[in-house]
PDB file of C-alpha atoms in Angstrom:
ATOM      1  CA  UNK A   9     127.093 110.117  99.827  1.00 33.00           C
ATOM      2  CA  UNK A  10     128.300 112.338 102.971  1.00 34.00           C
ATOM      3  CA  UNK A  11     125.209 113.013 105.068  1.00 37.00           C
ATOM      4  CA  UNK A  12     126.453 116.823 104.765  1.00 33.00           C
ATOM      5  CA  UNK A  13     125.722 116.721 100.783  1.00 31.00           C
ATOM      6  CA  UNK A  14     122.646 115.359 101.425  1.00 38.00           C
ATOM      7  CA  UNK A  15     119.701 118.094 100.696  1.00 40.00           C
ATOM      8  CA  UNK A  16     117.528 119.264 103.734  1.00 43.00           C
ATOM      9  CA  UNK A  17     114.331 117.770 102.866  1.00 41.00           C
ATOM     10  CA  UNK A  18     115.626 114.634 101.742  1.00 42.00           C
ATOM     11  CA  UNK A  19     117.042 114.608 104.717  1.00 42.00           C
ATOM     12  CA  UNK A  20     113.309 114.783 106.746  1.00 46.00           C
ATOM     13  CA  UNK A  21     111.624 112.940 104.108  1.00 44.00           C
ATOM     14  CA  UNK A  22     113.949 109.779 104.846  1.00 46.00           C
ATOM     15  CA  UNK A  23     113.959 110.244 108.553  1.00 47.00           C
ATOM     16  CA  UNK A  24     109.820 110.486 107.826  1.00 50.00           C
ATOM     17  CA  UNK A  25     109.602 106.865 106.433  1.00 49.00           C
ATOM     18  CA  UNK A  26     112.516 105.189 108.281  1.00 51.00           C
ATOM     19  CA  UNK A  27     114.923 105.175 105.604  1.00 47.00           C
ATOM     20  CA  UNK A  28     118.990 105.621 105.571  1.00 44.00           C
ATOM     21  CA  UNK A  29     119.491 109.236 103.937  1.00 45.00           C
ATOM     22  CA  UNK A  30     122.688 107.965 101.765  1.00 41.00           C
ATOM     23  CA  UNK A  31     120.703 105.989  99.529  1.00 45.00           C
ATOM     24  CA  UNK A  32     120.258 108.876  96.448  1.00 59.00           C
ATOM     25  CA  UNK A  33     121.007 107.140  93.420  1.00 68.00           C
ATOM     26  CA  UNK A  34     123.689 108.620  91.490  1.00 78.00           C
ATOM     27  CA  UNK A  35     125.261 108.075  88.332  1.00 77.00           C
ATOM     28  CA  UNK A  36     128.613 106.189  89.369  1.00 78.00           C
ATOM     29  CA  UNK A  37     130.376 104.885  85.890  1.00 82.00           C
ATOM     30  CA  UNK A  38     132.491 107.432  84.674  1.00 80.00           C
ATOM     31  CA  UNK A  39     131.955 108.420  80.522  1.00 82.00           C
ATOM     32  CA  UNK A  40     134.660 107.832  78.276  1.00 86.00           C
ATOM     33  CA  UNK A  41     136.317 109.172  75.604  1.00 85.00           C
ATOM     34  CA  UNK A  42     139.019 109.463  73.486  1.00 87.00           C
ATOM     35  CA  UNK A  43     141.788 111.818  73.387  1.00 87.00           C
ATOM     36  CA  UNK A  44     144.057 110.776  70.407  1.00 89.00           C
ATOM     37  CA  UNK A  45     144.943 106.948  71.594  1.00 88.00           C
ATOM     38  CA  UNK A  46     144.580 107.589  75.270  1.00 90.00           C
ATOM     39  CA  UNK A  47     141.592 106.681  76.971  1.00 91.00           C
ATOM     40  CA  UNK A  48     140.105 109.595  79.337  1.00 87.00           C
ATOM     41  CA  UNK A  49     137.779 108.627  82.328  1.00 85.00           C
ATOM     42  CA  UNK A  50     135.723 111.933  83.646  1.00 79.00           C
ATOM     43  CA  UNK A  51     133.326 111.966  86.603  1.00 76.00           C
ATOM     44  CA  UNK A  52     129.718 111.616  84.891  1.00 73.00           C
ATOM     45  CA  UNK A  53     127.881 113.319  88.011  1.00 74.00           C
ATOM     46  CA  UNK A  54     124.070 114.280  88.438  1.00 80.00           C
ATOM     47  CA  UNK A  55     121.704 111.646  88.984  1.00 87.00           C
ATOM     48  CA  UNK A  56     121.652 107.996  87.542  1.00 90.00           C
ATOM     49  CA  UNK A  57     117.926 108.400  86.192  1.00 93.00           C
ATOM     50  CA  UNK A  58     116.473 110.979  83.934  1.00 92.00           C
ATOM     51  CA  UNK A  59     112.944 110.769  83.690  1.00 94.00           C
ATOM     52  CA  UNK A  60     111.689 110.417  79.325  1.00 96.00           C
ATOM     53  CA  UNK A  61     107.941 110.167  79.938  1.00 95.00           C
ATOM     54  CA  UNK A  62     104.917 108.904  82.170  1.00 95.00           C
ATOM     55  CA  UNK A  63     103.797 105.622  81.590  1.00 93.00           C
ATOM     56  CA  UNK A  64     101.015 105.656  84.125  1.00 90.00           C
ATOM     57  CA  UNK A  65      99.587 106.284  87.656  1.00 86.00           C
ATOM     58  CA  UNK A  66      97.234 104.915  89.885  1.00 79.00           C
ATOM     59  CA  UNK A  67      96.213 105.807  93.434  1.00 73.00           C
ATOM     60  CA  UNK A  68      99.744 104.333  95.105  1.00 80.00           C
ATOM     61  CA  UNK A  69     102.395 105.526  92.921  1.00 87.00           C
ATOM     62  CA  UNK A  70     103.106 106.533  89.238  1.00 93.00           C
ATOM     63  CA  UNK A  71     105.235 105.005  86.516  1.00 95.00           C
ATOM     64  CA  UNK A  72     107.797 106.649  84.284  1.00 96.00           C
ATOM     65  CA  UNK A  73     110.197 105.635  81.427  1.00 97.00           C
ATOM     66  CA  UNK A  74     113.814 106.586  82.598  1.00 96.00           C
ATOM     67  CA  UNK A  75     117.043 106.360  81.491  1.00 95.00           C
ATOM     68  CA  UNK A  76     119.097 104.615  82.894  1.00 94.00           C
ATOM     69  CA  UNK A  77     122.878 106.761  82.520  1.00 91.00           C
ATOM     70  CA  UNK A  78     125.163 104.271  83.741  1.00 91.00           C
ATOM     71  CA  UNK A  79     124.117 101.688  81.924  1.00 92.00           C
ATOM     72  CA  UNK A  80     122.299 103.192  78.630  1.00 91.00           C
ATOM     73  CA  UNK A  81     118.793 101.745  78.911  1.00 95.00           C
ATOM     74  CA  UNK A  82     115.101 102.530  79.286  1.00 97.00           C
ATOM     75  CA  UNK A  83     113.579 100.941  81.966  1.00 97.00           C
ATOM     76  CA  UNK A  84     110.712 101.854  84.059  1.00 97.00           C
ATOM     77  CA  UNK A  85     110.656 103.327  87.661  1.00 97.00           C
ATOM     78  CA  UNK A  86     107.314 103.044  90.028  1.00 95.00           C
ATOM     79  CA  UNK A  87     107.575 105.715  92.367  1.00 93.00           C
ATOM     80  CA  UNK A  88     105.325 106.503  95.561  1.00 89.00           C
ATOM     81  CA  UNK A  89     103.213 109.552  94.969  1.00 84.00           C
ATOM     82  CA  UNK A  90     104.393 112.239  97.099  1.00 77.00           C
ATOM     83  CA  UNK A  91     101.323 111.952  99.913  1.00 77.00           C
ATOM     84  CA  UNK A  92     101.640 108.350 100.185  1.00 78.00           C
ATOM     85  CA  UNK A  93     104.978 108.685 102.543  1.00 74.00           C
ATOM     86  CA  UNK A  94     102.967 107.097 105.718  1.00 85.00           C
ATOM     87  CA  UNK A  95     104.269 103.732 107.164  1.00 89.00           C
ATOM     88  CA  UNK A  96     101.364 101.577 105.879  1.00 89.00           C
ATOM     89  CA  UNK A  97     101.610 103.260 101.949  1.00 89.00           C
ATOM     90  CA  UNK A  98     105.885 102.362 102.623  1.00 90.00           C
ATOM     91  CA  UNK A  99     105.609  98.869 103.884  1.00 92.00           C
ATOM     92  CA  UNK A 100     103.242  97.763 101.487  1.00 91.00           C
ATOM     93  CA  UNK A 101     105.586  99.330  98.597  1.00 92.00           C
ATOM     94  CA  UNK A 102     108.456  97.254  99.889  1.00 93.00           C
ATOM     95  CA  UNK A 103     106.099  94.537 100.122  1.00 93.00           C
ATOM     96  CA  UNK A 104     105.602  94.797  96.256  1.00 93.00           C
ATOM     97  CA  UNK A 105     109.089  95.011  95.923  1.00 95.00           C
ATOM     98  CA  UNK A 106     110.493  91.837  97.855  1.00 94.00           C
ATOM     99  CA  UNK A 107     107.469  90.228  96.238  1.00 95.00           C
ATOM    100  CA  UNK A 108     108.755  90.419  93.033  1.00 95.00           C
ATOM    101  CA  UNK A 109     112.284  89.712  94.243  1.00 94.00           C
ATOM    102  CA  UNK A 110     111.283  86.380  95.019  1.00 94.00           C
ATOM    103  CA  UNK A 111     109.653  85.522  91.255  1.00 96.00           C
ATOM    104  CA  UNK A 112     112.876  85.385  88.886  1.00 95.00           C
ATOM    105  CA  UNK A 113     110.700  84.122  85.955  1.00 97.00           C
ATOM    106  CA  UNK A 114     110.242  84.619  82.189  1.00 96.00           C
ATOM    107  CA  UNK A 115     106.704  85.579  82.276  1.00 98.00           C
ATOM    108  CA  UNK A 116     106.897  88.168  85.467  1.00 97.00           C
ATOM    109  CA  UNK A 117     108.497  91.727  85.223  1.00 95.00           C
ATOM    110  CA  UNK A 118     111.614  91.679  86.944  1.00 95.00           C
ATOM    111  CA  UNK A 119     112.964  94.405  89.412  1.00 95.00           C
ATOM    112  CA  UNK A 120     116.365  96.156  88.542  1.00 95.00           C
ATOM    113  CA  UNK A 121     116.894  98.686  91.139  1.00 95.00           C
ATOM    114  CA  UNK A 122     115.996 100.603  94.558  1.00 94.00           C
ATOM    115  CA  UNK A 123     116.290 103.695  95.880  1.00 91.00           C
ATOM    116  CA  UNK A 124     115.233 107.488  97.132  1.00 89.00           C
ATOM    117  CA  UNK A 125     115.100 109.972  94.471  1.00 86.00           C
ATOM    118  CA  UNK A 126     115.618 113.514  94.820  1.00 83.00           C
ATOM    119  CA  UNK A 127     112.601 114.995  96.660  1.00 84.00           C
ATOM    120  CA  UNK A 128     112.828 111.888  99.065  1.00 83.00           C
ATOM    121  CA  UNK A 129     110.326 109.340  97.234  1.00 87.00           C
ATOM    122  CA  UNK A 130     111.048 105.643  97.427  1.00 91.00           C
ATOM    123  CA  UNK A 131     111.177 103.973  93.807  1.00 94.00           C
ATOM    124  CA  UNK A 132     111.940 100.670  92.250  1.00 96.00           C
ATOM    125  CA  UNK A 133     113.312 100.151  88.890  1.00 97.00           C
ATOM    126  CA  UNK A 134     111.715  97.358  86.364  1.00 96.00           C
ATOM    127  CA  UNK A 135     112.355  96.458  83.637  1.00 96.00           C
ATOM    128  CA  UNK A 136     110.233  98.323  80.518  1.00 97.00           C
ATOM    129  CA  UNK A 137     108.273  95.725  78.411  1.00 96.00           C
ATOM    130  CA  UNK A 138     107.897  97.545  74.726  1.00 95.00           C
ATOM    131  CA  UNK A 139     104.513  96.827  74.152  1.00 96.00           C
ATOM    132  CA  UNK A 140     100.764  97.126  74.777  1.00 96.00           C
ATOM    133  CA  UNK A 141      98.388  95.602  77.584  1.00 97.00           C
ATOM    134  CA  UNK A 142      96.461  92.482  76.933  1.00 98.00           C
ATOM    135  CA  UNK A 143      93.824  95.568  77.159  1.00 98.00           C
ATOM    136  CA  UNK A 144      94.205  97.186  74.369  1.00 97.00           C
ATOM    137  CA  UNK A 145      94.951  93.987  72.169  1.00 98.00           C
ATOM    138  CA  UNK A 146      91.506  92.597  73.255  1.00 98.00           C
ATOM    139  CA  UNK A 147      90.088  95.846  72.704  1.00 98.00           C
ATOM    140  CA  UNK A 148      91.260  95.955  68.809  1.00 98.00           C
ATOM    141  CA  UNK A 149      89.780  92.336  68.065  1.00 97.00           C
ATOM    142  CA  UNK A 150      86.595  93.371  69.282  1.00 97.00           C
ATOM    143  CA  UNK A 151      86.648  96.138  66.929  1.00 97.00           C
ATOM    144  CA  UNK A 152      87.663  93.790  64.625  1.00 97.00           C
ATOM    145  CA  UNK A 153      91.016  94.930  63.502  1.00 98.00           C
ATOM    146  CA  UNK A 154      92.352  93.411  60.649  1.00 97.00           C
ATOM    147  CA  UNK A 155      95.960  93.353  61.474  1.00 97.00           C
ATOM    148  CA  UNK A 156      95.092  92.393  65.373  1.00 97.00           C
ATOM    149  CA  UNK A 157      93.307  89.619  63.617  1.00 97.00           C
ATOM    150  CA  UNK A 158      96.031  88.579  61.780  1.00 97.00           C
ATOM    151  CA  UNK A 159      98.378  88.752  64.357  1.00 96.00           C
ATOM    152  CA  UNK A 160      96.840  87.531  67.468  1.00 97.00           C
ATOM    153  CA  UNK A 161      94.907  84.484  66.018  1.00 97.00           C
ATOM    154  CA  UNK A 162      93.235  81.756  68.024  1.00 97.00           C
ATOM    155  CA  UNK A 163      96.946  79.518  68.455  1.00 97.00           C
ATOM    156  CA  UNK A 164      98.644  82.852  69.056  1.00 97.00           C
ATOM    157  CA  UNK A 165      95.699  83.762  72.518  1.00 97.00           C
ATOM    158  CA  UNK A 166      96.415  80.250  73.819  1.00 98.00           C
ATOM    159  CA  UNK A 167      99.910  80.803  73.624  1.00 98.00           C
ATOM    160  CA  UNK A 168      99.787  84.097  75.613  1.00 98.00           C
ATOM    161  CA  UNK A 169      96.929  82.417  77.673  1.00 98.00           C
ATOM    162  CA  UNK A 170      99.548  79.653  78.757  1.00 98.00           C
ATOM    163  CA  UNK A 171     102.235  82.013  79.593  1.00 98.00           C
ATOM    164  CA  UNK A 172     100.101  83.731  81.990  1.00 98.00           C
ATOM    165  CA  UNK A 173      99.409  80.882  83.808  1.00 98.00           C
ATOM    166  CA  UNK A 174     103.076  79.491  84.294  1.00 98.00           C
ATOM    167  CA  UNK A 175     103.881  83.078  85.834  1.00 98.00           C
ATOM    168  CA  UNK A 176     100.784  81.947  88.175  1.00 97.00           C
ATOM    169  CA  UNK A 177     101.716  78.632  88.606  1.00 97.00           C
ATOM    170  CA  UNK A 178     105.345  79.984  89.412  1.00 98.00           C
ATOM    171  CA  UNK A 179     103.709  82.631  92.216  1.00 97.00           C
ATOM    172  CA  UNK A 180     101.596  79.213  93.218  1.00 96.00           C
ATOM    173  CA  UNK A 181     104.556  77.116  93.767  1.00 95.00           C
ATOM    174  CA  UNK A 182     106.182  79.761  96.346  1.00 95.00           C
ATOM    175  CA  UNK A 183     102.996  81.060  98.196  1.00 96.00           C
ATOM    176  CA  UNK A 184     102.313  83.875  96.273  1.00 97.00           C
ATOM    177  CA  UNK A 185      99.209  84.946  94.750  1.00 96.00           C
ATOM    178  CA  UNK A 186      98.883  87.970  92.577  1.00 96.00           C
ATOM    179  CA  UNK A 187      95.043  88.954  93.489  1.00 95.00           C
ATOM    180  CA  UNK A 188      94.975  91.794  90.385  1.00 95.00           C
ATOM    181  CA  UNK A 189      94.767  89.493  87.092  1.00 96.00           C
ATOM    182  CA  UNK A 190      93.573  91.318  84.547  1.00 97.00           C
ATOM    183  CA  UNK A 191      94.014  91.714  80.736  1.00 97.00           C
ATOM    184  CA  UNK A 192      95.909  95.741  81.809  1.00 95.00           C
ATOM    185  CA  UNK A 193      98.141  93.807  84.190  1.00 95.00           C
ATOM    186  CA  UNK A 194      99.546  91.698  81.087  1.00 98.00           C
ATOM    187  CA  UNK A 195     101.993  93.088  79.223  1.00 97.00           C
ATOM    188  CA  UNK A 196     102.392  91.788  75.156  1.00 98.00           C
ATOM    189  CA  UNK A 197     106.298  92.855  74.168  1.00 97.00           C
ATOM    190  CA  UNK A 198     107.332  93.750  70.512  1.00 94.00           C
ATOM    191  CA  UNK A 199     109.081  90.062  70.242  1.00 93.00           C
ATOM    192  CA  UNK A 200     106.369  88.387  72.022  1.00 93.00           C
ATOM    193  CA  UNK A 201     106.951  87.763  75.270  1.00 96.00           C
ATOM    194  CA  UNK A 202     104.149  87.898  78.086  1.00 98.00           C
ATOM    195  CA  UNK A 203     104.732  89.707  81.141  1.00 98.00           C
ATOM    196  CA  UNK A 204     102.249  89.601  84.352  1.00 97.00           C
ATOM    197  CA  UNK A 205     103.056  92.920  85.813  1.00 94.00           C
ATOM    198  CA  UNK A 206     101.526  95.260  88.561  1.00 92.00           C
ATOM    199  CA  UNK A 207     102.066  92.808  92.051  1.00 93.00           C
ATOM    200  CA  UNK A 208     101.205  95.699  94.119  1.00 89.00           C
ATOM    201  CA  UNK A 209      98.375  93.598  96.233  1.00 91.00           C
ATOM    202  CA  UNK A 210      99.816  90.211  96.430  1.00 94.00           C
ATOM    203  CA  UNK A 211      99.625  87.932  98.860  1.00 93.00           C
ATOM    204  CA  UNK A 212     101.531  84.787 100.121  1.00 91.00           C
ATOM    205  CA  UNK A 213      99.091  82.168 100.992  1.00 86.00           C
ATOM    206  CA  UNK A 214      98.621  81.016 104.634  1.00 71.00           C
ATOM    207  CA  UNK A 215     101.240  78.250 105.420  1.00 62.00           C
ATOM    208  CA  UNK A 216     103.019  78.458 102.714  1.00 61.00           C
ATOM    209  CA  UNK A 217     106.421  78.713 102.834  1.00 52.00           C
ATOM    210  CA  UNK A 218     109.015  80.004  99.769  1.00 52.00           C
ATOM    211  CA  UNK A 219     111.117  78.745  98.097  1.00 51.00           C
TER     212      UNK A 219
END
Protein backbone atom coordinates (compact mmCIF):
# COMPACT_ATOMS: atom_id res chain seq x y z
CA UNK A 1 0.00 0.00 0.00
CA UNK A 2 1.13 3.83 -0.55
CA UNK A 3 2.41 5.07 2.80
CA UNK A 4 -0.16 8.08 2.09
CA UNK A 5 -3.25 5.49 2.39
CA UNK A 6 -1.90 4.27 5.29
CA UNK A 7 -4.12 5.45 8.51
CA UNK A 8 -2.41 7.80 11.13
CA UNK A 9 -2.17 5.55 13.97
CA UNK A 10 -1.16 2.66 12.13
CA UNK A 11 1.21 4.67 11.04
CA UNK A 12 2.73 5.37 14.94
CA UNK A 13 1.77 2.05 16.07
CA UNK A 14 4.27 0.44 13.40
CA UNK A 15 6.93 3.03 13.84
CA UNK A 16 6.23 2.05 17.87
CA UNK A 17 7.33 -1.65 17.43
CA UNK A 18 9.80 -1.33 14.51
CA UNK A 19 7.67 -2.53 11.86
CA UNK A 20 7.35 -1.48 7.92
CA UNK A 21 3.84 0.44 7.78
CA UNK A 22 2.88 -1.29 4.23
CA UNK A 23 2.32 -4.52 5.67
CA UNK A 24 -1.88 -4.20 6.21
CA UNK A 25 -3.23 -7.24 4.91
CA UNK A 26 -5.68 -6.77 2.29
CA UNK A 27 -7.86 -8.82 0.34
CA UNK A 28 -5.91 -9.08 -3.13
CA UNK A 29 -7.89 -11.87 -5.40
CA UNK A 30 -10.42 -10.24 -7.25
CA UNK A 31 -14.31 -12.06 -7.00
CA UNK A 32 -15.75 -13.39 -9.98
CA UNK A 33 -18.70 -13.66 -11.69
CA UNK A 34 -20.57 -14.23 -14.52
CA UNK A 35 -22.10 -11.96 -16.92
CA UNK A 36 -23.85 -14.17 -19.61
CA UNK A 37 -20.58 -16.28 -20.91
CA UNK A 38 -18.05 -13.64 -20.08
CA UNK A 39 -16.13 -13.85 -17.10
CA UNK A 40 -16.02 -10.42 -14.98
CA UNK A 41 -13.04 -9.79 -12.52
CA UNK A 42 -14.00 -6.78 -9.89
CA UNK A 43 -11.66 -5.40 -7.22
CA UNK A 44 -12.78 -7.34 -3.89
CA UNK A 45 -11.33 -4.46 -1.52
CA UNK A 46 -11.55 -4.12 2.41
CA UNK A 47 -9.50 -6.26 4.42
CA UNK A 48 -8.42 -9.99 3.80
CA UNK A 49 -9.71 -11.14 7.39
CA UNK A 50 -13.06 -10.74 8.96
CA UNK A 51 -13.11 -11.67 12.38
CA UNK A 52 -16.35 -14.78 13.11
CA UNK A 53 -15.68 -15.27 16.83
CA UNK A 54 -13.13 -15.45 19.85
CA UNK A 55 -11.58 -18.55 20.43
CA UNK A 56 -9.57 -17.49 23.43
CA UNK A 57 -7.15 -15.13 25.29
CA UNK A 58 -4.53 -15.28 27.63
CA UNK A 59 -2.25 -12.63 29.13
CA UNK A 60 -0.05 -12.16 25.61
CA UNK A 61 -2.53 -12.07 22.95
CA UNK A 62 -6.06 -13.37 22.02
CA UNK A 63 -7.31 -15.82 19.43
CA UNK A 64 -10.09 -15.43 16.91
CA UNK A 65 -11.76 -17.51 14.11
CA UNK A 66 -11.43 -15.43 10.81
CA UNK A 67 -12.19 -15.71 7.48
CA UNK A 68 -10.03 -15.86 5.35
CA UNK A 69 -11.66 -13.75 1.90
CA UNK A 70 -9.19 -14.56 -0.58
CA UNK A 71 -9.05 -17.85 -0.10
CA UNK A 72 -12.57 -18.97 1.56
CA UNK A 73 -11.44 -20.55 4.84
CA UNK A 74 -11.60 -20.36 8.62
CA UNK A 75 -8.49 -20.26 10.17
CA UNK A 76 -7.37 -18.79 13.33
CA UNK A 77 -5.41 -15.49 13.97
CA UNK A 78 -3.34 -14.88 17.46
CA UNK A 79 -3.11 -11.34 17.82
CA UNK A 80 -1.04 -9.21 20.48
CA UNK A 81 -3.36 -7.56 22.93
CA UNK A 82 -3.31 -3.97 22.37
CA UNK A 83 -0.89 -3.05 25.64
CA UNK A 84 1.52 -5.64 24.84
CA UNK A 85 3.17 -3.37 21.84
CA UNK A 86 6.66 -3.06 23.92
CA UNK A 87 9.85 -4.59 22.30
CA UNK A 88 10.16 -7.55 24.72
CA UNK A 89 6.02 -8.56 24.32
CA UNK A 90 7.07 -8.10 20.05
CA UNK A 91 10.20 -10.12 19.95
CA UNK A 92 8.99 -12.84 21.88
CA UNK A 93 5.73 -12.94 19.50
CA UNK A 94 8.00 -13.27 16.51
CA UNK A 95 9.85 -15.67 18.47
CA UNK A 96 6.63 -17.87 18.60
CA UNK A 97 6.22 -17.29 15.16
CA UNK A 98 9.67 -18.36 13.52
CA UNK A 99 9.39 -21.12 16.10
CA UNK A 100 6.72 -22.67 14.54
CA UNK A 101 8.09 -21.88 11.09
CA UNK A 102 10.74 -24.19 11.67
CA UNK A 103 8.29 -27.40 12.77
CA UNK A 104 6.47 -28.36 9.34
CA UNK A 105 4.93 -31.49 11.00
CA UNK A 106 1.64 -33.44 11.14
CA UNK A 107 1.15 -33.27 14.77
CA UNK A 108 2.10 -29.30 15.27
CA UNK A 109 -0.27 -26.38 14.18
CA UNK A 110 1.11 -24.84 11.28
CA UNK A 111 1.40 -20.99 10.60
CA UNK A 112 -0.38 -19.55 7.41
CA UNK A 113 0.13 -15.93 7.52
CA UNK A 114 1.68 -12.54 9.02
CA UNK A 115 0.85 -9.28 9.31
CA UNK A 116 -0.46 -5.75 11.02
CA UNK A 117 -4.08 -5.44 11.24
CA UNK A 118 -5.97 -2.37 11.27
CA UNK A 119 -5.39 -0.64 14.64
CA UNK A 120 -1.59 -1.58 14.22
CA UNK A 121 -1.48 -5.11 16.13
CA UNK A 122 0.92 -7.75 14.91
CA UNK A 123 -0.93 -11.21 14.17
CA UNK A 124 -0.16 -14.58 12.79
CA UNK A 125 -2.52 -16.76 11.02
CA UNK A 126 -2.81 -20.74 11.94
CA UNK A 127 -4.43 -22.97 10.90
CA UNK A 128 -8.03 -23.76 12.94
CA UNK A 129 -8.10 -27.39 14.28
CA UNK A 130 -12.13 -28.25 14.53
CA UNK A 131 -12.13 -29.75 17.70
CA UNK A 132 -11.79 -29.80 21.50
CA UNK A 133 -8.62 -29.72 23.91
CA UNK A 134 -7.23 -32.89 25.29
CA UNK A 135 -8.91 -30.81 28.35
CA UNK A 136 -12.11 -31.15 27.92
CA UNK A 137 -11.91 -34.84 26.51
CA UNK A 138 -10.18 -35.88 29.81
CA UNK A 139 -12.59 -33.92 31.62
CA UNK A 140 -15.75 -35.97 30.08
CA UNK A 141 -14.13 -39.50 30.94
CA UNK A 142 -13.77 -38.52 34.35
CA UNK A 143 -17.33 -37.77 34.45
CA UNK A 144 -17.73 -40.80 32.88
CA UNK A 145 -19.34 -40.00 29.63
CA UNK A 146 -20.68 -42.66 27.81
CA UNK A 147 -20.02 -41.58 24.33
CA UNK A 148 -16.33 -40.14 25.45
CA UNK A 149 -16.03 -43.67 26.63
CA UNK A 150 -16.87 -45.11 23.61
CA UNK A 151 -14.94 -43.01 21.59
CA UNK A 152 -11.72 -42.37 23.24
CA UNK A 153 -11.00 -45.95 24.56
CA UNK A 154 -7.74 -47.17 26.02
CA UNK A 155 -6.06 -48.01 22.09
CA UNK A 156 -7.62 -44.75 20.96
CA UNK A 157 -5.41 -42.48 24.34
CA UNK A 158 -2.25 -44.31 23.27
CA UNK A 159 -2.76 -43.38 19.89
CA UNK A 160 -3.19 -39.64 20.68
CA UNK A 161 -0.51 -40.21 23.46
CA UNK A 162 2.01 -41.26 20.60
CA UNK A 163 1.22 -38.44 18.38
CA UNK A 164 2.09 -36.04 20.97
CA UNK A 165 5.27 -37.29 21.43
CA UNK A 166 6.48 -37.44 17.67
CA UNK A 167 5.51 -33.58 17.55
CA UNK A 168 8.08 -33.60 20.67
CA UNK A 169 10.43 -35.76 19.33
CA UNK A 170 10.23 -33.58 16.03
CA UNK A 171 10.85 -30.12 18.31
CA UNK A 172 13.74 -32.56 20.00
CA UNK A 173 15.43 -33.35 16.84
CA UNK A 174 15.86 -29.45 15.88
CA UNK A 175 16.55 -27.89 19.39
CA UNK A 176 13.32 -26.96 20.27
CA UNK A 177 11.48 -27.59 23.33
CA UNK A 178 7.91 -26.59 23.86
CA UNK A 179 8.06 -25.95 27.87
CA UNK A 180 3.87 -25.61 28.03
CA UNK A 181 2.66 -29.42 27.57
CA UNK A 182 -0.46 -29.73 28.75
CA UNK A 183 -3.73 -31.63 27.98
CA UNK A 184 -5.34 -27.51 26.80
CA UNK A 185 -2.29 -27.20 24.57
CA UNK A 186 -3.47 -30.46 22.57
CA UNK A 187 -5.81 -30.07 20.17
CA UNK A 188 -8.25 -33.45 19.17
CA UNK A 189 -9.71 -32.53 15.38
CA UNK A 190 -13.16 -33.84 14.12
CA UNK A 191 -11.14 -36.57 11.84
CA UNK A 192 -8.69 -37.29 14.45
CA UNK A 193 -5.74 -35.72 14.12
CA UNK A 194 -3.57 -34.42 17.18
CA UNK A 195 -2.25 -31.07 17.18
CA UNK A 196 0.38 -29.66 19.94
CA UNK A 197 -0.49 -26.06 19.77
CA UNK A 198 0.27 -22.85 21.89
CA UNK A 199 4.53 -22.57 21.36
CA UNK A 200 4.42 -19.23 22.84
CA UNK A 201 7.39 -20.09 25.54
CA UNK A 202 9.60 -22.36 23.65
CA UNK A 203 12.92 -22.72 23.76
CA UNK A 204 15.82 -24.08 21.57
CA UNK A 205 18.12 -26.03 23.68
CA UNK A 206 21.71 -24.82 24.35
CA UNK A 207 24.01 -26.05 21.46
CA UNK A 208 21.72 -27.20 19.46
CA UNK A 209 21.64 -26.33 16.16
CA UNK A 210 18.41 -26.71 13.48
CA UNK A 211 17.83 -28.32 11.06
Amino acid sequence: LPASIVPESLARSASATGAPTITLNTSVLPRVSMEGEAVVLSSSMGPRYATLRELGKGGMGEVDLVEDRDIGRTVAMKRLLAGQAGPAAVARFVDEVRTIGRLEHPNIVPIHDVGIDERGRFFFVMKYVDGETLESILDKLREGDPDYQRRFDLPRRVQIFQQILRALQFAHERGIIHRDIKPANVMVGRFGEVVLMDWGVARTIAGRASS
